[in-house]
């Protein structure tokens, strides 16, 4: 069956394979990939698109497995028209496509502390959608508001109450596309903030496989909160600890591996399929439950269909 898509000013590519758009470099084709030219292009497209056609907003693919059979939806990926960053007083307004690290750096240069974003992979849209956080700070702690386009093409403003922030999740309605978010940070000395981010990066590079193909943390911490980075931080209910206890550090299936450096990082060592990665993750979940009766919850989002 041929699908009729609305006319757009941006770029619409039918049957677009997505593997080069995810950090793990796996994934089959979407029914179409839409890269809107600007906000009006996005609104018009969603308003005109048949409600029977699913849409899936996608950022830079840093926390995502697209299955090998692809995804039966129009994937919407925001680009240059949505990566602005503006600082006014202690408030920072960022487009959905602005990288978390860039927002942290620009805010710090203006004397606003959003340093927790510096080591979080991905872009602002995903950070809001997943209530990203580390070092004891979360998006929810700094969130003021966001703008989103509904599945009907209407631009709306979302409050923290609308999103109902929780650990690694929000209640963003299906098919809604975040386009911008506003954050507030406390004032800080730019040089001190920069030094803090440099130290955070150094620690990350020493403890995480940042040079490998990963998608960040694979599973949520069973404790229900992120690492604080402090000396008294307990490790008993960290995902990596229960994975280690189950003997799964370094485990492999096909080209997929649980990183020997940090066992909560799922790595494509080269040639892994989405099925390899997901199968290994499920084996880890099974072994952890057998060992400790803890049911790990995926932090990586998995979408689409397996290969036929």
GROMACS .gro file of C-alpha atoms in nm:
model
  308
    1UNK     CA    1   0.000   0.000   0.000
    2UNK     CA    2   0.134   0.342  -0.098
    3UNK     CA    3   0.113   0.606   0.174
    4UNK     CA    4   0.038   0.964   0.075
    5UNK     CA    5   0.247   1.203   0.283
    6UNK     CA    6   0.181   1.577   0.310
    7UNK     CA    7   0.393   1.817   0.105
    8UNK     CA    8   0.675   1.957   0.319
    9UNK     CA    9   0.941   2.227   0.293
   10UNK     CA   10   1.190   2.019   0.489
   11UNK     CA   11   1.317   1.675   0.394
   12UNK     CA   12   1.093   1.367   0.379
   13UNK     CA   13   1.264   1.036   0.296
   14UNK     CA   14   1.048   0.722   0.260
   15UNK     CA   15   1.185   0.385   0.378
   16UNK     CA   16   1.485   0.545   0.545
   17UNK     CA   17   1.719   0.297   0.718
   18UNK     CA   18   1.801   0.433   1.063
   19UNK     CA   19   2.118   0.250   1.165
   20UNK     CA   20   2.347   0.545   1.091
   21UNK     CA   21   2.131   0.771   1.309
   22UNK     CA   22   2.172   0.574   1.633
   23UNK     CA   23   2.480   0.562   1.852
   24UNK     CA   24   2.468   0.181   1.855
   25UNK     CA   25   2.459   0.180   1.472
   26UNK     CA   26   2.170  -0.066   1.442
   27UNK     CA   27   1.817  -0.045   1.307
   28UNK     CA   28   1.602  -0.116   1.005
   29UNK     CA   29   1.397   0.133   0.801
   30UNK     CA   30   1.130   0.374   0.916
   31UNK     CA   31   0.826   0.416   0.692
   32UNK     CA   32   0.963   0.766   0.644
   33UNK     CA   33   1.208   1.009   0.803
   34UNK     CA   34   1.089   1.370   0.828
   35UNK     CA   35   1.332   1.652   0.902
   36UNK     CA   36   1.122   1.970   0.929
   37UNK     CA   37   1.253   2.299   0.795
   38UNK     CA   38   1.109   2.496   1.088
   39UNK     CA   39   0.829   2.501   1.343
   40UNK     CA   40   0.554   2.585   1.092
   41UNK     CA   41   0.667   2.300   0.867
   42UNK     CA   42   0.638   2.059   1.160
   43UNK     CA   43   0.295   2.190   1.263
   44UNK     CA   44   0.157   2.172   0.910
   45UNK     CA   45   0.291   1.820   0.859
   46UNK     CA   46   0.140   1.680   1.178
   47UNK     CA   47  -0.190   1.854   1.114
   48UNK     CA   48  -0.213   1.712   0.760
   49UNK     CA   49  -0.078   1.363   0.829
   50UNK     CA   50  -0.341   1.090   0.855
   51UNK     CA   51  -0.412   1.012   1.223
   52UNK     CA   52  -0.374   0.644   1.131
   53UNK     CA   53   0.000   0.695   1.074
   54UNK     CA   54   0.214   0.678   1.386
   55UNK     CA   55   0.490   0.929   1.446
   56UNK     CA   56   0.804   0.880   1.653
   57UNK     CA   57   1.018   1.180   1.758
   58UNK     CA   58   1.387   1.093   1.753
   59UNK     CA   59   1.682   1.291   1.879
   60UNK     CA   60   2.043   1.199   1.810
   61UNK     CA   61   1.977   0.831   1.884
   62UNK     CA   62   2.200   0.823   2.191
   63UNK     CA   63   1.963   0.616   2.407
   64UNK     CA   64   1.788   0.406   2.146
   65UNK     CA   65   1.775   0.062   1.988
   66UNK     CA   66   1.578   0.050   1.663
   67UNK     CA   67   1.502  -0.315   1.594
   68UNK     CA   68   1.626  -0.480   1.275
   69UNK     CA   69   1.286  -0.487   1.106
   70UNK     CA   70   1.253  -0.110   1.137
   71UNK     CA   71   0.971   0.102   1.272
   72UNK     CA   72   0.622   0.141   1.126
   73UNK     CA   73   0.600   0.514   1.176
   74UNK     CA   74   0.719   0.846   1.047
   75UNK     CA   75   1.033   0.925   1.244
   76UNK     CA   76   1.065   1.298   1.309
   77UNK     CA   77   1.418   1.422   1.358
   78UNK     CA   78   1.485   1.785   1.437
   79UNK     CA   79   1.788   1.966   1.300
   80UNK     CA   80   1.948   2.309   1.272
   81UNK     CA   81   1.629   2.510   1.304
   82UNK     CA   82   1.578   2.364   1.650
   83UNK     CA   83   1.922   2.385   1.815
   84UNK     CA   84   1.919   2.742   1.949
   85UNK     CA   85   2.044   2.823   2.301
   86UNK     CA   86   1.963   3.154   2.468
   87UNK     CA   87   2.051   3.271   2.819
   88UNK     CA   88   1.861   3.546   2.998
   89UNK     CA   89   1.938   3.596   3.365
   90UNK     CA   90   1.933   3.255   3.531
   91UNK     CA   91   1.706   3.104   3.264
   92UNK     CA   92   1.825   2.907   2.962
   93UNK     CA   93   1.602   2.842   2.661
   94UNK     CA   94   1.717   2.556   2.440
   95UNK     CA   95   1.583   2.408   2.120
   96UNK     CA   96   1.504   2.038   2.119
   97UNK     CA   97   1.804   1.956   1.898
   98UNK     CA   98   2.059   2.143   2.112
   99UNK     CA   99   2.307   1.897   2.258
  100UNK     CA  100   2.299   1.864   2.636
  101UNK     CA  101   2.673   1.929   2.654
  102UNK     CA  102   2.642   2.249   2.449
  103UNK     CA  103   2.363   2.378   2.674
  104UNK     CA  104   2.574   2.313   2.984
  105UNK     CA  105   2.876   2.490   2.835
  106UNK     CA  106   2.686   2.796   2.711
  107UNK     CA  107   2.502   2.828   3.040
  108UNK     CA  108   2.829   2.801   3.235
  109UNK     CA  109   2.993   3.068   3.021
  110UNK     CA  110   2.704   3.297   3.119
  111UNK     CA  111   2.738   3.207   3.487
  112UNK     CA  112   2.440   2.968   3.510
  113UNK     CA  113   2.488   2.625   3.668
  114UNK     CA  114   2.342   2.350   3.450
  115UNK     CA  115   2.666   2.153   3.474
  116UNK     CA  116   2.485   1.823   3.534
  117UNK     CA  117   2.398   1.822   3.163
  118UNK     CA  118   2.763   1.824   3.053
  119UNK     CA  119   2.821   1.449   3.062
  120UNK     CA  120   2.472   1.339   2.955
  121UNK     CA  121   2.474   1.205   2.599
  122UNK     CA  122   2.212   1.330   2.358
  123UNK     CA  123   2.000   1.636   2.297
  124UNK     CA  124   1.757   1.841   2.505
  125UNK     CA  125   1.441   1.674   2.371
  126UNK     CA  126   1.548   1.335   2.498
  127UNK     CA  127   1.675   1.484   2.824
  128UNK     CA  128   1.331   1.628   2.896
  129UNK     CA  129   1.145   1.319   2.775
  130UNK     CA  130   1.354   1.089   2.999
  131UNK     CA  131   1.411   1.331   3.291
  132UNK     CA  132   1.784   1.284   3.240
  133UNK     CA  133   2.014   1.339   3.534
  134UNK     CA  134   2.342   1.265   3.707
  135UNK     CA  135   2.541   1.378   4.010
  136UNK     CA  136   2.215   1.405   4.205
  137UNK     CA  137   2.055   1.660   3.967
  138UNK     CA  138   1.775   1.596   3.718
  139UNK     CA  139   1.599   1.789   3.445
  140UNK     CA  140   1.298   1.808   3.678
  141UNK     CA  141   1.503   2.010   3.929
  142UNK     CA  142   1.569   2.286   3.674
  143UNK     CA  143   1.268   2.263   3.443
  144UNK     CA  144   1.051   2.571   3.394
  145UNK     CA  145   0.842   2.484   3.086
  146UNK     CA  146   0.853   2.331   2.741
  147UNK     CA  147   0.680   2.386   2.410
  148UNK     CA  148   0.553   2.092   2.209
  149UNK     CA  149   0.353   2.028   1.895
  150UNK     CA  150   0.061   1.791   1.944
  151UNK     CA  151  -0.030   1.511   1.704
  152UNK     CA  152  -0.295   1.752   1.564
  153UNK     CA  153  -0.035   2.017   1.486
  154UNK     CA  154  -0.114   2.256   1.773
  155UNK     CA  155   0.165   2.431   1.965
  156UNK     CA  156   0.118   2.395   2.342
  157UNK     CA  157   0.313   2.489   2.655
  158UNK     CA  158   0.387   2.211   2.903
  159UNK     CA  159   0.444   2.255   3.275
  160UNK     CA  160   0.623   2.020   3.513
  161UNK     CA  161   0.279   1.908   3.631
  162UNK     CA  162   0.184   1.817   3.273
  163UNK     CA  163   0.495   1.604   3.229
  164UNK     CA  164   0.478   1.441   3.575
  165UNK     CA  165   0.855   1.388   3.600
  166UNK     CA  166   0.967   1.056   3.748
  167UNK     CA  167   1.294   0.863   3.750
  168UNK     CA  168   1.388   0.830   3.381
  169UNK     CA  169   1.036   0.893   3.252
  170UNK     CA  170   0.761   1.150   3.189
  171UNK     CA  171   0.399   1.144   3.077
  172UNK     CA  172   0.454   1.311   2.739
  173UNK     CA  173   0.154   1.209   2.524
  174UNK     CA  174   0.214   0.970   2.235
  175UNK     CA  175   0.313   1.145   1.914
  176UNK     CA  176   0.372   1.488   2.069
  177UNK     CA  177   0.698   1.652   1.963
  178UNK     CA  178   0.892   1.872   2.205
  179UNK     CA  179   1.044   2.170   2.025
  180UNK     CA  180   1.192   2.384   2.306
  181UNK     CA  181   1.252   2.383   2.681
  182UNK     CA  182   1.331   2.645   2.943
  183UNK     CA  183   1.554   2.568   3.242
  184UNK     CA  184   1.664   2.766   3.546
  185UNK     CA  185   1.998   2.728   3.721
  186UNK     CA  186   2.164   2.898   4.014
  187UNK     CA  187   2.429   3.160   3.950
  188UNK     CA  188   2.791   3.050   3.953
  189UNK     CA  189   3.138   3.166   3.858
  190UNK     CA  190   3.206   3.070   3.494
  191UNK     CA  191   3.561   2.954   3.567
  192UNK     CA  192   3.448   2.738   3.860
  193UNK     CA  193   3.166   2.588   3.656
  194UNK     CA  194   3.405   2.512   3.371
  195UNK     CA  195   3.650   2.348   3.609
  196UNK     CA  196   3.373   2.134   3.755
  197UNK     CA  197   3.268   2.016   3.408
  198UNK     CA  198   3.629   1.936   3.317
  199UNK     CA  199   3.656   1.720   3.629
  200UNK     CA  200   3.326   1.548   3.549
  201UNK     CA  201   3.445   1.467   3.197
  202UNK     CA  202   3.774   1.329   3.327
  203UNK     CA  203   3.594   1.103   3.572
  204UNK     CA  204   3.351   0.986   3.302
  205UNK     CA  205   3.630   0.901   3.060
  206UNK     CA  206   3.813   0.707   3.332
  207UNK     CA  207   3.510   0.496   3.428
  208UNK     CA  208   3.293   0.464   3.115
  209UNK     CA  209   3.361   0.324   2.765
  210UNK     CA  210   3.321   0.661   2.595
  211UNK     CA  211   3.518   0.555   2.288
  212UNK     CA  212   3.298   0.251   2.219
  213UNK     CA  213   2.960   0.230   2.044
  214UNK     CA  214   2.719   0.244   2.334
  215UNK     CA  215   2.387   0.408   2.422
  216UNK     CA  216   2.475   0.526   2.770
  217UNK     CA  217   2.340   0.336   3.070
  218UNK     CA  218   2.150   0.025   2.961
  219UNK     CA  219   1.934  -0.024   3.271
  220UNK     CA  220   1.790   0.206   3.533
  221UNK     CA  221   1.942   0.184   3.877
  222UNK     CA  222   1.723  -0.043   4.095
  223UNK     CA  223   1.765   0.212   4.375
  224UNK     CA  224   1.549   0.451   4.170
  225UNK     CA  225   1.797   0.737   4.143
  226UNK     CA  226   2.117   0.832   3.962
  227UNK     CA  227   2.468   0.828   4.100
  228UNK     CA  228   2.544   1.133   4.311
  229UNK     CA  229   2.918   1.125   4.244
  230UNK     CA  230   2.985   1.182   4.615
  231UNK     CA  231   3.219   0.979   4.834
  232UNK     CA  232   2.931   0.835   5.039
  233UNK     CA  233   2.740   0.719   4.731
  234UNK     CA  234   2.608   0.365   4.794
  235UNK     CA  235   2.662   0.107   4.519
  236UNK     CA  236   2.449  -0.180   4.652
  237UNK     CA  237   2.151  -0.107   4.426
  238UNK     CA  238   2.340   0.026   4.126
  239UNK     CA  239   2.267  -0.152   3.798
  240UNK     CA  240   2.637  -0.219   3.736
  241UNK     CA  241   2.675  -0.379   4.080
  242UNK     CA  242   2.390  -0.627   4.042
  243UNK     CA  243   2.510  -0.707   3.688
  244UNK     CA  244   2.858  -0.777   3.827
  245UNK     CA  245   2.711  -0.991   4.105
  246UNK     CA  246   2.532  -1.198   3.838
  247UNK     CA  247   2.863  -1.257   3.658
  248UNK     CA  248   2.762  -1.069   3.342
  249UNK     CA  249   3.042  -0.813   3.312
  250UNK     CA  250   3.198  -0.870   2.969
  251UNK     CA  251   2.925  -1.115   2.857
  252UNK     CA  252   2.866  -1.139   2.482
  253UNK     CA  253   2.607  -1.244   2.227
  254UNK     CA  254   2.715  -1.206   1.865
  255UNK     CA  255   2.867  -0.860   1.829
  256UNK     CA  256   2.707  -0.734   2.151
  257UNK     CA  257   2.893  -0.709   2.480
  258UNK     CA  258   2.837  -0.580   2.831
  259UNK     CA  259   3.138  -0.353   2.865
  260UNK     CA  260   3.429  -0.492   3.070
  261UNK     CA  261   3.497  -0.131   3.174
  262UNK     CA  262   3.145  -0.055   3.302
  263UNK     CA  263   2.902  -0.344   3.307
  264UNK     CA  264   2.588  -0.130   3.266
  265UNK     CA  265   2.703  -0.023   2.919
  266UNK     CA  266   2.589  -0.233   2.624
  267UNK     CA  267   2.847  -0.217   2.344
  268UNK     CA  268   2.833  -0.289   1.971
  269UNK     CA  269   3.182  -0.431   1.928
  270UNK     CA  270   3.133  -0.437   1.550
  271UNK     CA  271   2.866  -0.604   1.340
  272UNK     CA  272   2.611  -0.646   1.619
  273UNK     CA  273   2.245  -0.655   1.520
  274UNK     CA  274   1.970  -0.498   1.725
  275UNK     CA  275   1.864  -0.855   1.806
  276UNK     CA  276   2.212  -0.930   1.946
  277UNK     CA  277   2.199  -0.623   2.168
  278UNK     CA  278   1.846  -0.678   2.293
  279UNK     CA  279   1.903  -1.051   2.348
  280UNK     CA  280   2.210  -0.981   2.557
  281UNK     CA  281   2.020  -0.723   2.759
  282UNK     CA  282   1.739  -0.970   2.825
  283UNK     CA  283   1.991  -1.238   2.927
  284UNK     CA  284   2.140  -0.991   3.174
  285UNK     CA  285   1.794  -0.920   3.316
  286UNK     CA  286   1.729  -1.294   3.355
  287UNK     CA  287   2.061  -1.364   3.526
  288UNK     CA  288   2.026  -1.067   3.761
  289UNK     CA  289   1.678  -1.181   3.864
  290UNK     CA  290   1.802  -1.535   3.922
  291UNK     CA  291   2.088  -1.407   4.137
  292UNK     CA  292   1.921  -1.129   4.337
  293UNK     CA  293   1.547  -1.128   4.257
  294UNK     CA  294   1.590  -0.777   4.121
  295UNK     CA  295   1.408  -0.702   3.796
  296UNK     CA  296   1.618  -0.459   3.594
  297UNK     CA  297   1.426  -0.203   3.387
  298UNK     CA  298   1.562  -0.095   3.049
  299UNK     CA  299   1.680   0.264   3.034
  300UNK     CA  300   1.758   0.237   2.663
  301UNK     CA  301   1.441   0.283   2.460
  302UNK     CA  302   1.371  -0.007   2.220
  303UNK     CA  303   1.134   0.052   1.930
  304UNK     CA  304   1.021  -0.113   1.609
  305UNK     CA  305   0.989  -0.469   1.489
  306UNK     CA  306   1.232  -0.763   1.473
  307UNK     CA  307   1.364  -0.874   1.135
  308UNK     CA  308   1.133  -1.110   0.946
   0.00000   0.00000   0.00000
